[in-house]
mmCIF file of C-alpha atoms in Angstrom:
data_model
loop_
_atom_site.group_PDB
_atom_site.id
_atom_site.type_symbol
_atom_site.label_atom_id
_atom_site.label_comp_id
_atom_site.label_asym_id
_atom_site.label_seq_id
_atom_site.Cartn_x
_atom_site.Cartn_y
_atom_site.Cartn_z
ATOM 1 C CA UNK P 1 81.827 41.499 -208.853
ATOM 2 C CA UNK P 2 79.910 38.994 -207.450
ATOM 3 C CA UNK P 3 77.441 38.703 -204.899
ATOM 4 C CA UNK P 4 77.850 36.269 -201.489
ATOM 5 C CA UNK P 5 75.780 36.178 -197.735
ATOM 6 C CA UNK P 6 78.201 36.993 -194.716
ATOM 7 C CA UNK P 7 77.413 37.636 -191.375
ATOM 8 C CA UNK P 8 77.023 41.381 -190.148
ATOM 9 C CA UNK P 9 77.116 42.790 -186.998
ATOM 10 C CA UNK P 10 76.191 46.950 -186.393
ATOM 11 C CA UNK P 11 75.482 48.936 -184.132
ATOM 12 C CA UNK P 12 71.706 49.987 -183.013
ATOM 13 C CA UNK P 13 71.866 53.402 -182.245
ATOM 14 C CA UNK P 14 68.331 53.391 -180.452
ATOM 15 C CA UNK P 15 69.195 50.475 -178.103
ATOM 16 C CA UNK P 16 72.751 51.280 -177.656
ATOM 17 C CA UNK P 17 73.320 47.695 -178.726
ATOM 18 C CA UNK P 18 74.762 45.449 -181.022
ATOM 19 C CA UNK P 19 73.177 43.538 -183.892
ATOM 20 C CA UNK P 20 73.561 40.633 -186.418
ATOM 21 C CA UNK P 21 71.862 39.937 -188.786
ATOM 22 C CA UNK P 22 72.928 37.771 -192.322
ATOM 23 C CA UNK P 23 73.109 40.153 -195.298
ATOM 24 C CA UNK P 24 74.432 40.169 -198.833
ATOM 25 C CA UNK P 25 77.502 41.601 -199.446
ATOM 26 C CA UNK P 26 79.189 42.192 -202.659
ATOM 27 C CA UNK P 27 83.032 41.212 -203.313
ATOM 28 C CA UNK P 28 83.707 45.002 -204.876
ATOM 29 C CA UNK P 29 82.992 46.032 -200.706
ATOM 30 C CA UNK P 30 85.686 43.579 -200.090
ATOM 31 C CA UNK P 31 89.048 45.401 -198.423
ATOM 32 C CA UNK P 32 92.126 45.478 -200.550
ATOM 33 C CA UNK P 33 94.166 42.548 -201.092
ATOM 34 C CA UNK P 34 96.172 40.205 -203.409
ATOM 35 C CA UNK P 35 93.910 37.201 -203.182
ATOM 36 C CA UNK P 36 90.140 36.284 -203.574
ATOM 37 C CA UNK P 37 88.707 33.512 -201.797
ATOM 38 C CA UNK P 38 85.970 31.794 -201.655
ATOM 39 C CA UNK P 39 85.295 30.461 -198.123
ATOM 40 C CA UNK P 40 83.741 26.748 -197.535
ATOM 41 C CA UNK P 41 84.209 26.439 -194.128
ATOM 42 C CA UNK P 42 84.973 29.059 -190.831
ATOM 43 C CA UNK P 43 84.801 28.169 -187.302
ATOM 44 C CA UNK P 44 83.492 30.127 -184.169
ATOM 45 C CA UNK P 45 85.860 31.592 -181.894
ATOM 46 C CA UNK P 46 85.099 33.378 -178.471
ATOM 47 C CA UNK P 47 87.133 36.786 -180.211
ATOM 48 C CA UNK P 48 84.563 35.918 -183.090
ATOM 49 C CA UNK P 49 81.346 36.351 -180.544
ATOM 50 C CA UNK P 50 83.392 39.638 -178.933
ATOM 51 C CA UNK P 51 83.542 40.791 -182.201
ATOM 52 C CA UNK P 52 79.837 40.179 -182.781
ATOM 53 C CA UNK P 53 79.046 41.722 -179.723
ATOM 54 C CA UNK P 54 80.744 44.685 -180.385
ATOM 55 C CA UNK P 55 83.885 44.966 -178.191
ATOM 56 C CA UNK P 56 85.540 47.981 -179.430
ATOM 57 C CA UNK P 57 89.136 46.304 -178.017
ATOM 58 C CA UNK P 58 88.725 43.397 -180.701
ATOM 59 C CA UNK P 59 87.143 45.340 -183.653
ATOM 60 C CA UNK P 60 87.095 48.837 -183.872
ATOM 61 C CA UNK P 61 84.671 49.688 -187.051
ATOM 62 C CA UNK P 62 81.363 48.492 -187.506
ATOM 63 C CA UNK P 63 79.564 47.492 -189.362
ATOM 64 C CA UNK P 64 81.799 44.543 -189.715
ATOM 65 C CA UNK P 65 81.849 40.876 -190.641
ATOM 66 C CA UNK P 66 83.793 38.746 -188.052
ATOM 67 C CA UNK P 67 85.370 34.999 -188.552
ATOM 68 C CA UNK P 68 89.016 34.788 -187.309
ATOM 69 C CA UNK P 69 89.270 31.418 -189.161
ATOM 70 C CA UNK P 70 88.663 30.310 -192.910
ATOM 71 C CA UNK P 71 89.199 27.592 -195.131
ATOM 72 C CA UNK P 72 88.502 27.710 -199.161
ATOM 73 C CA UNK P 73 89.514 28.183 -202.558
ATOM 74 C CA UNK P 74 91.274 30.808 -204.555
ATOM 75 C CA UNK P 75 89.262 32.543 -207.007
ATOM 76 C CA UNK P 76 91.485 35.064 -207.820
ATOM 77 C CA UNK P 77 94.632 36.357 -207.629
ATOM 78 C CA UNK P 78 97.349 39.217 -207.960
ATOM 79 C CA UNK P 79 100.194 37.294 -206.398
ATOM 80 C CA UNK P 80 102.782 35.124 -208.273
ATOM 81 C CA UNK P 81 102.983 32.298 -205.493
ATOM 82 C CA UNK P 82 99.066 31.456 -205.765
ATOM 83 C CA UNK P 83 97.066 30.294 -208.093
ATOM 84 C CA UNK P 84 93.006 29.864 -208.893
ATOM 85 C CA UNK P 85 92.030 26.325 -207.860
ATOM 86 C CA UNK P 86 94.490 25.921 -204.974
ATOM 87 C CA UNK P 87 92.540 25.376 -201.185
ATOM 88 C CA UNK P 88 93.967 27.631 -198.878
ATOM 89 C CA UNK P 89 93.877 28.235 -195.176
ATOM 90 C CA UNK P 90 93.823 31.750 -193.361
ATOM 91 C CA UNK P 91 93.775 32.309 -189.887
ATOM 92 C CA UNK P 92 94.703 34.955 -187.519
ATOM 93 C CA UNK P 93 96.460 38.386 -188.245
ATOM 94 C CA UNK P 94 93.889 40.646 -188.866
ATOM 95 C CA UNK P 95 91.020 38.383 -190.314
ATOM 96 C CA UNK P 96 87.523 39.162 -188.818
ATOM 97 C CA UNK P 97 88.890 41.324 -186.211
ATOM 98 C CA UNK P 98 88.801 44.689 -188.336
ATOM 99 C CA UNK P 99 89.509 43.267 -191.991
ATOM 100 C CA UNK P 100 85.751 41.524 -193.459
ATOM 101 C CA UNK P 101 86.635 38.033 -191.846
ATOM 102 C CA UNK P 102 85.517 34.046 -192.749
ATOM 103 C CA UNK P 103 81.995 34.711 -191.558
ATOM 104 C CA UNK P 104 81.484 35.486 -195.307
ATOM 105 C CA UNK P 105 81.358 33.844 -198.579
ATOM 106 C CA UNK P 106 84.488 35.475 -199.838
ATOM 107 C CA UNK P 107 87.449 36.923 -198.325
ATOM 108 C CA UNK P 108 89.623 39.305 -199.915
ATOM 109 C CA UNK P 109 93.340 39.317 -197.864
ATOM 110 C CA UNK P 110 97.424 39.722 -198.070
ATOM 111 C CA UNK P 111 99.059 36.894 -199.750
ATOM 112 C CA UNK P 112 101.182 36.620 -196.941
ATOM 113 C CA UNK P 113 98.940 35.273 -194.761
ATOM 114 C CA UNK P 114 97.772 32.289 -196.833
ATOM 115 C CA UNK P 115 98.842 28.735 -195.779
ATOM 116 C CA UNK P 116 98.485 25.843 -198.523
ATOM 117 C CA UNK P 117 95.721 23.204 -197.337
ATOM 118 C CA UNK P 118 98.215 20.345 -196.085
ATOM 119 C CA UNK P 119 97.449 17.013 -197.485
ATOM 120 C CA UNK P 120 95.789 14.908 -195.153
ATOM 121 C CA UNK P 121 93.702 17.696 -194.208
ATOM 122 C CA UNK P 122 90.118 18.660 -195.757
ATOM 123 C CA UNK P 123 88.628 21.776 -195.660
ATOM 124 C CA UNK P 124 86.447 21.128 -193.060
ATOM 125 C CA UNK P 125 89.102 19.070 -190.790
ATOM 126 C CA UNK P 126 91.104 22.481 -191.578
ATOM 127 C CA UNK P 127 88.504 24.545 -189.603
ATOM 128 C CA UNK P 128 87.272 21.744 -187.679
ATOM 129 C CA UNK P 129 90.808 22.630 -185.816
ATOM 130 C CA UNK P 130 91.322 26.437 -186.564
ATOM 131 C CA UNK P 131 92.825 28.856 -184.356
ATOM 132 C CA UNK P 132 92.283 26.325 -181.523
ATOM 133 C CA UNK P 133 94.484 23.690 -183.067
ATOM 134 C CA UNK P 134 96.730 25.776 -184.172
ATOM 135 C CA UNK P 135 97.259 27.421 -180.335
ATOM 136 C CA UNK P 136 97.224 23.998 -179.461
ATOM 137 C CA UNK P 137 100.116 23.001 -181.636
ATOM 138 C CA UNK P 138 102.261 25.781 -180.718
ATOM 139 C CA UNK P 139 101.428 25.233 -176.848
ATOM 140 C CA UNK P 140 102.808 21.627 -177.102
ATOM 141 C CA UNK P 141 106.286 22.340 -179.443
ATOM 142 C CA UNK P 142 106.869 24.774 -176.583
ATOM 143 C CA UNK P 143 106.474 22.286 -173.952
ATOM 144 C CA UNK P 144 108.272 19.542 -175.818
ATOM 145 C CA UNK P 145 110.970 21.948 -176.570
ATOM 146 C CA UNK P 146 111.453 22.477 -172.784
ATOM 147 C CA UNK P 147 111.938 19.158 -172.920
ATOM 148 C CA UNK P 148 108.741 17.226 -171.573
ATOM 149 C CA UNK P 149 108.236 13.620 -171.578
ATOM 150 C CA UNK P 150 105.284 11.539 -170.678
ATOM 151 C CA UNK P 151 107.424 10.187 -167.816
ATOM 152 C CA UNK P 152 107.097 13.467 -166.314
ATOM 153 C CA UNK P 153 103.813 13.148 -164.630
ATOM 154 C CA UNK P 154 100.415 14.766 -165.485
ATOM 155 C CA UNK P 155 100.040 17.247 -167.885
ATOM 156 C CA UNK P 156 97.074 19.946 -166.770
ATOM 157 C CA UNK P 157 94.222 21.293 -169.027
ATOM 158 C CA UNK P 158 92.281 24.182 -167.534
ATOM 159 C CA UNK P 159 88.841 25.187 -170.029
ATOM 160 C CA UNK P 160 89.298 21.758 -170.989
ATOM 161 C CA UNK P 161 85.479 21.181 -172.600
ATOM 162 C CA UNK P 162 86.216 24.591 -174.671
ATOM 163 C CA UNK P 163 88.033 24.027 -178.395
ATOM 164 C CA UNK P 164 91.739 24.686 -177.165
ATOM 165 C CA UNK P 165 91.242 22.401 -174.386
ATOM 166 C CA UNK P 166 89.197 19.795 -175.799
ATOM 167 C CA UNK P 167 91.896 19.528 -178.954
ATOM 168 C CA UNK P 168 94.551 19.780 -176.015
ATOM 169 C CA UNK P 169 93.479 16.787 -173.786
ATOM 170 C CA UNK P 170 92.799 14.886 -176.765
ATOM 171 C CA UNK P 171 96.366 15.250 -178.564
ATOM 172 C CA UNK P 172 98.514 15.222 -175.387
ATOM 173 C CA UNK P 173 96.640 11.709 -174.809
ATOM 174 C CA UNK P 174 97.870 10.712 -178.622
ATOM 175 C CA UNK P 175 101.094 11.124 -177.717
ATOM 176 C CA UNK P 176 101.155 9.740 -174.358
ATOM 177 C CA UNK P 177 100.845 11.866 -171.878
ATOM 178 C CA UNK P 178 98.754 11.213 -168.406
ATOM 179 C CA UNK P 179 95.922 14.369 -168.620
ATOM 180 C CA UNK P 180 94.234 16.017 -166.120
ATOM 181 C CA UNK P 181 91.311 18.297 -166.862
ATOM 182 C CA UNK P 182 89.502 20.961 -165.248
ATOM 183 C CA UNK P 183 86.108 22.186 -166.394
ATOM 184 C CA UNK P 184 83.130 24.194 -164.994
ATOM 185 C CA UNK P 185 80.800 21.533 -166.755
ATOM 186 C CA UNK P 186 81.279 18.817 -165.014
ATOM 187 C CA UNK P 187 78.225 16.911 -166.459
ATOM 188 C CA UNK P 188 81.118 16.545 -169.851
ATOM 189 C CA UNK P 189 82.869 14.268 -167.599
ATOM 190 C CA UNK P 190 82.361 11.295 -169.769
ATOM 191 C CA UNK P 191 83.141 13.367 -173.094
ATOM 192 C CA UNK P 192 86.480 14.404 -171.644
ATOM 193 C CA UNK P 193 87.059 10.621 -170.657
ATOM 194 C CA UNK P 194 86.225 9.806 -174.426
ATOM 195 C CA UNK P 195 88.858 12.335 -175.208
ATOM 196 C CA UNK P 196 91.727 10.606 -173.418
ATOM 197 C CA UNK P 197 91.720 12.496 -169.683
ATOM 198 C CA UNK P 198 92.891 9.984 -166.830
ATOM 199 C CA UNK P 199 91.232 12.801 -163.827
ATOM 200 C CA UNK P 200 88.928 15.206 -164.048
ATOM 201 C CA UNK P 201 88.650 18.521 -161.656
ATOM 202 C CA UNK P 202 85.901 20.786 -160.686
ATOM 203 C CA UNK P 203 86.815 24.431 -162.042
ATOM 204 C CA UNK P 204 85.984 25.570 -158.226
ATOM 205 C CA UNK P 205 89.207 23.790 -157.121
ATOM 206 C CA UNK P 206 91.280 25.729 -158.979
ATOM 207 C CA UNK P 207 90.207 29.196 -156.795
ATOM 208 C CA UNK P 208 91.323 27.247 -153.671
ATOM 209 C CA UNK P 209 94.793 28.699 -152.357
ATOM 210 C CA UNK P 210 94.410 31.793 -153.593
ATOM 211 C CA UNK P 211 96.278 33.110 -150.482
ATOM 212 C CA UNK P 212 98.579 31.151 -150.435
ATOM 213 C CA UNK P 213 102.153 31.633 -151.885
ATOM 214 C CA UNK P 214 102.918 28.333 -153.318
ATOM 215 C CA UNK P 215 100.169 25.168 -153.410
ATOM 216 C CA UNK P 216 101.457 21.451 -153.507
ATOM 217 C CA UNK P 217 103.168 20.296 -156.550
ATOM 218 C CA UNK P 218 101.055 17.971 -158.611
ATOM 219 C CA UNK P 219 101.875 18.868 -162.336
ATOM 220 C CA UNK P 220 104.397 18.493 -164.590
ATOM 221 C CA UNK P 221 103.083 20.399 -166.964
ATOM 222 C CA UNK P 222 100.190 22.842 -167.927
ATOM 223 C CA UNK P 223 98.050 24.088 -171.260
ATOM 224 C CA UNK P 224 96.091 27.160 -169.244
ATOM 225 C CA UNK P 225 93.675 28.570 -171.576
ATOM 226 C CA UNK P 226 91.560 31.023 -169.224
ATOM 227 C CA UNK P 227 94.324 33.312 -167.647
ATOM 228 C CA UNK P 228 93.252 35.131 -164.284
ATOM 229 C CA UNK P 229 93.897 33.814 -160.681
ATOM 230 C CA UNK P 230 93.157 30.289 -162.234
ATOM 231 C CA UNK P 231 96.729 30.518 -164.389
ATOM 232 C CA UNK P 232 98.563 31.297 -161.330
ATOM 233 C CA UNK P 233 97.305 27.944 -159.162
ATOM 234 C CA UNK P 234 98.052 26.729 -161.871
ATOM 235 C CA UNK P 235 101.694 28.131 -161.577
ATOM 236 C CA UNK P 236 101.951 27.623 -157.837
ATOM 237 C CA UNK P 237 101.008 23.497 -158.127
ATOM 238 C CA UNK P 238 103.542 22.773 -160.906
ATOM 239 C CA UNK P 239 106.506 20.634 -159.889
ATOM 240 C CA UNK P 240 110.224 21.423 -159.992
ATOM 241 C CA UNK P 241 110.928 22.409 -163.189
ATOM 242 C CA UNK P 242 107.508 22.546 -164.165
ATOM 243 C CA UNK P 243 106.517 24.385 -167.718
ATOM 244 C CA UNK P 244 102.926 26.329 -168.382
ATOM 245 C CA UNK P 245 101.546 27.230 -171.437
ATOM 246 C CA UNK P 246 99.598 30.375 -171.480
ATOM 247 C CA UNK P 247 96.879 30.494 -174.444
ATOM 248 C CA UNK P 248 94.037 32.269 -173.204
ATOM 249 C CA UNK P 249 92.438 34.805 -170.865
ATOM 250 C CA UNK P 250 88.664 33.803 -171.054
ATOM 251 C CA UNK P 251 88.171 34.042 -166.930
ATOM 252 C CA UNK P 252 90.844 37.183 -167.136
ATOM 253 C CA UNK P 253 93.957 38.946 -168.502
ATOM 254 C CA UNK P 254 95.091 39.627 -165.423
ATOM 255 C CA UNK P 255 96.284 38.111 -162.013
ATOM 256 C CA UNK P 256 98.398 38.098 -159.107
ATOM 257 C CA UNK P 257 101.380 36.722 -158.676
ATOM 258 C CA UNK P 258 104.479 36.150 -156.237
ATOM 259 C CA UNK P 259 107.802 34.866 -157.159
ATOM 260 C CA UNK P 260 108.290 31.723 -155.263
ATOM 261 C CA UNK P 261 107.003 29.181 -158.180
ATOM 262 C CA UNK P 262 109.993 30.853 -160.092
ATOM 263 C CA UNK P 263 112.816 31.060 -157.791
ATOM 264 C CA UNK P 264 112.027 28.271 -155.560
ATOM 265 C CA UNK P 265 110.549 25.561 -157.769
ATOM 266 C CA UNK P 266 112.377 26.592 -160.992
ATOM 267 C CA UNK P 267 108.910 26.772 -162.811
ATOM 268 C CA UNK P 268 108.544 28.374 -166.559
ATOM 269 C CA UNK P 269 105.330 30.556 -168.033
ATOM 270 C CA UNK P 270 105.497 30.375 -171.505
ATOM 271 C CA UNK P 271 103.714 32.739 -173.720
ATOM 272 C CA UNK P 272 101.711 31.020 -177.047
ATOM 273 C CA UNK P 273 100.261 33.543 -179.274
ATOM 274 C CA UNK P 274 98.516 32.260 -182.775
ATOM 275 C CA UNK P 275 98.032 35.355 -184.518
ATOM 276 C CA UNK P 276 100.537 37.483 -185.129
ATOM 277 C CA UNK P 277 103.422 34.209 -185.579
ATOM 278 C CA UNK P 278 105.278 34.068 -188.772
ATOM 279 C CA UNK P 279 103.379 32.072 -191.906
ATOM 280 C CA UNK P 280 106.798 29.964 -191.809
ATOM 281 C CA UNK P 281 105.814 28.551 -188.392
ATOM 282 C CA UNK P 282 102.068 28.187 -188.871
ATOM 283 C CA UNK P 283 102.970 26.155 -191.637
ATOM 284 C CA UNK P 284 105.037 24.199 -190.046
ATOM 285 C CA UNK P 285 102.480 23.801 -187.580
ATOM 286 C CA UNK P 286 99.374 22.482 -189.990
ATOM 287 C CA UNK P 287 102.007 19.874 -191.418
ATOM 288 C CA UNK P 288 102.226 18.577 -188.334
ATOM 289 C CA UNK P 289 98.493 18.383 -187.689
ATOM 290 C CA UNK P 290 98.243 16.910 -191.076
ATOM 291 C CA UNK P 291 100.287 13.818 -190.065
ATOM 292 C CA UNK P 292 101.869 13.000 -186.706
ATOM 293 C CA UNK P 293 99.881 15.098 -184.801
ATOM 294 C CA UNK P 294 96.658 14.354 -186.551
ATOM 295 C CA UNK P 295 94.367 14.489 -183.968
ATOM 296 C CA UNK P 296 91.715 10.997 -184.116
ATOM 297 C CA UNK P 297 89.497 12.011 -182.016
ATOM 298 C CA UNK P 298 87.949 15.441 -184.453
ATOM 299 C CA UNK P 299 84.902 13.351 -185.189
ATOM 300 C CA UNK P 300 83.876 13.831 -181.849
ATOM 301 C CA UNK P 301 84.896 16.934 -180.875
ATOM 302 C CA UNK P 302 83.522 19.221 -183.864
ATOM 303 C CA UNK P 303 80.324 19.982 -185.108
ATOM 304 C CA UNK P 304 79.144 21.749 -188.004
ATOM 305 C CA UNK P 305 76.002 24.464 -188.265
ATOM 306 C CA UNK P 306 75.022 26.169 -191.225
ATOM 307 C CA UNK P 307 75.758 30.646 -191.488
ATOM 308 C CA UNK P 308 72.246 31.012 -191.417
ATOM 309 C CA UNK P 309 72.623 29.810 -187.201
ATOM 310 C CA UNK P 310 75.748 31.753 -186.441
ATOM 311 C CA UNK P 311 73.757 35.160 -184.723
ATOM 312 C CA UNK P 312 72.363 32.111 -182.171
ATOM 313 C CA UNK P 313 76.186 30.587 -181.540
ATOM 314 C CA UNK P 314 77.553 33.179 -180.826
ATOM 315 C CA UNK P 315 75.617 34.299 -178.201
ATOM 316 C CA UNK P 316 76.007 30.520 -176.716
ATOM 317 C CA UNK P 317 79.648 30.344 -176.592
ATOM 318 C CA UNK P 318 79.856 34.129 -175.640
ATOM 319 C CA UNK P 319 78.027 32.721 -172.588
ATOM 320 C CA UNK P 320 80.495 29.377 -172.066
ATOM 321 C CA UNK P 321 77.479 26.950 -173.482
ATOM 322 C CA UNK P 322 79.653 25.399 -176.396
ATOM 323 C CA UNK P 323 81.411 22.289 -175.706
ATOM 324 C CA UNK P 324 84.594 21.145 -178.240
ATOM 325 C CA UNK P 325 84.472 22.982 -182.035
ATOM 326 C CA UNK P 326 81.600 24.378 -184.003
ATOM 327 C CA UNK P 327 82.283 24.546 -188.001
ATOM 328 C CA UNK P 328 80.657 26.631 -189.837
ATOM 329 C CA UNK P 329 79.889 25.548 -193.576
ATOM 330 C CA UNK P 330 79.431 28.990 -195.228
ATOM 331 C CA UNK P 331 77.915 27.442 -198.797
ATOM 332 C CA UNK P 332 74.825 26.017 -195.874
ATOM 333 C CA UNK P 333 72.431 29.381 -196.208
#
């Protein structure tokens, strides 16, 4: 047993309201599972802040510690594959949503959904990317196995200042591609230039032609991570042939939709989900960020805080203040 600060979030009875608050926790409290870890690094997620602020469809038992995303090092294990010593990387499945998650000092989960630290990565370039890199690397193999090239014309990031869209604009730009970028921050103009966009777009475009049933074509391609009516301009400006990937639904799960895009342009929605994917292909996919796809430009778009600041980040990028990727170093109390 052994004794480690994590973040916890319960419910206030008297003001109907959620709290957090950074407690000590004690790895016998841990939930079952083959391997111990001891978590260096986590990074903050907008499920992580619904989770912290108590939204039942996320997390369903509290008190709870959320963290989607972890990086560390085995401490102990019950599984024949892994070993004390080795640096491991979980994300997704059911970490921090309603298994104790990477906003503590020690995780207890499934062997099964370990991946082995890639080398070229470190443990803090591991969660410097996260879930967002990861979504990201599964949003472009499905566009490049649609067949996209840069020749194509512009590829289009909507959220693009968020961690998904920052990693997005900055890797499509590695590899060649001509990026456009929408954001509601427009004063990040010059970071998303540092990143590698060629234009820039006011969010408030986006709502234009709502009525309409299809809008000029302008894009070859599209990363969408906010969902709602946004997605479906999105869908409606593509060119022939044109390909979206769908990674997010921060504006909205839902929208409204026609079928001319599909039947008279050709257009494709793909789907990109980075939780519930096999450990085969999220391996796959951290190789690839390890080398080719190593993204250059990390340095500028992650930051680290310490646990002891998490209650306060939360509640920033819960309310869309957070620009690129906040680490969290979980040994920083």
């Amino acid at each position: 047993m052994t004794q480690f600060k994590a973040l916890w979030v319960e419910k206030d009875a008297r003001q109907n309201s959620f709290v957090q608050r950074i407690v000590t926790r004690d790895t016998a409290d841990l939930p079952a599972g083959e391997v111990l870890i001891r978590v260096h690094y986590s990074s903050l997620n907008f499920k992580d802040a619904l989770s912290a602020m108590g939204n039942r469809a996320v997390t369903k038992h509290y008190p709870h510690t959320p963290g989607i995303d972890a990086s560390g090092v085995i401490v102990a294990s019950d599984h024949p594959d892994w070993e004390p010593g080795q640096e491991v990387i979980v994300t997704g499945y059911d970490l921090g949503m309603n298994t104790s998650g990477g906003f503590g000092q020690y995780i207890r989960v499934p062997a099964q959904w370990l991946v082995p630290l890639p080398v070229g990565l470190s443990l803090y370039d591991a969660m410097a990317l996260g879930t967002a890199g990861l979504t990201v690397a599964l949003s472009i193999s499905k566009l490049l196995r649609m067949g996209l090239k840069p020749e194509a014309g512009y590829v289009f990031v909507t959220g693009a200042t968020g961690g998904v869209g920052s990693l997005s604009v900055a890797l499509l730009k590695q590899l060649g591609y001509s990026v456009a970028a929408s954001t509601g921050k427009l004063e990040q103009a010059d970071y998303l230039s540092r990143l590698g966009a060629n234009m820039i777009l006011d969010r408030e475009t986006l709502f234009e032609g709502n009525d309409k049933p299809l809008l000029k074509p302008r894009w070859a391609a599209a990363i969408d991570t906010v969902g709602g009516d946004i997605l479906f301009n999105v869908i409606k400006s593509l060119q022939y042939g044109g390909i979206v990937a769908c990674c997010g639904m921060v504006a909205s799960p839902e929208f409204s939709a026609n079928v001319y895009p599909f039947i008279l342009r050709g257009v494709s929605l793909l789907g990109v989900d980075s939780v519930e994917g096999s450990i085969k292909t999220k391996q796959l996919m951290w190789q690839k960020l390890a080398s080719d796809w190593r993204i250059k430009a990390l340095p500028l778009i992650a930051r680290e805080i310490p646990l002891t600041l998490l209650p306060e980040y939360t509640q920033q990028i819960f309310r869309g203040k957070v620009v690129g990727r906040i680490v969290v170093n979980m040994q920083s109390v």
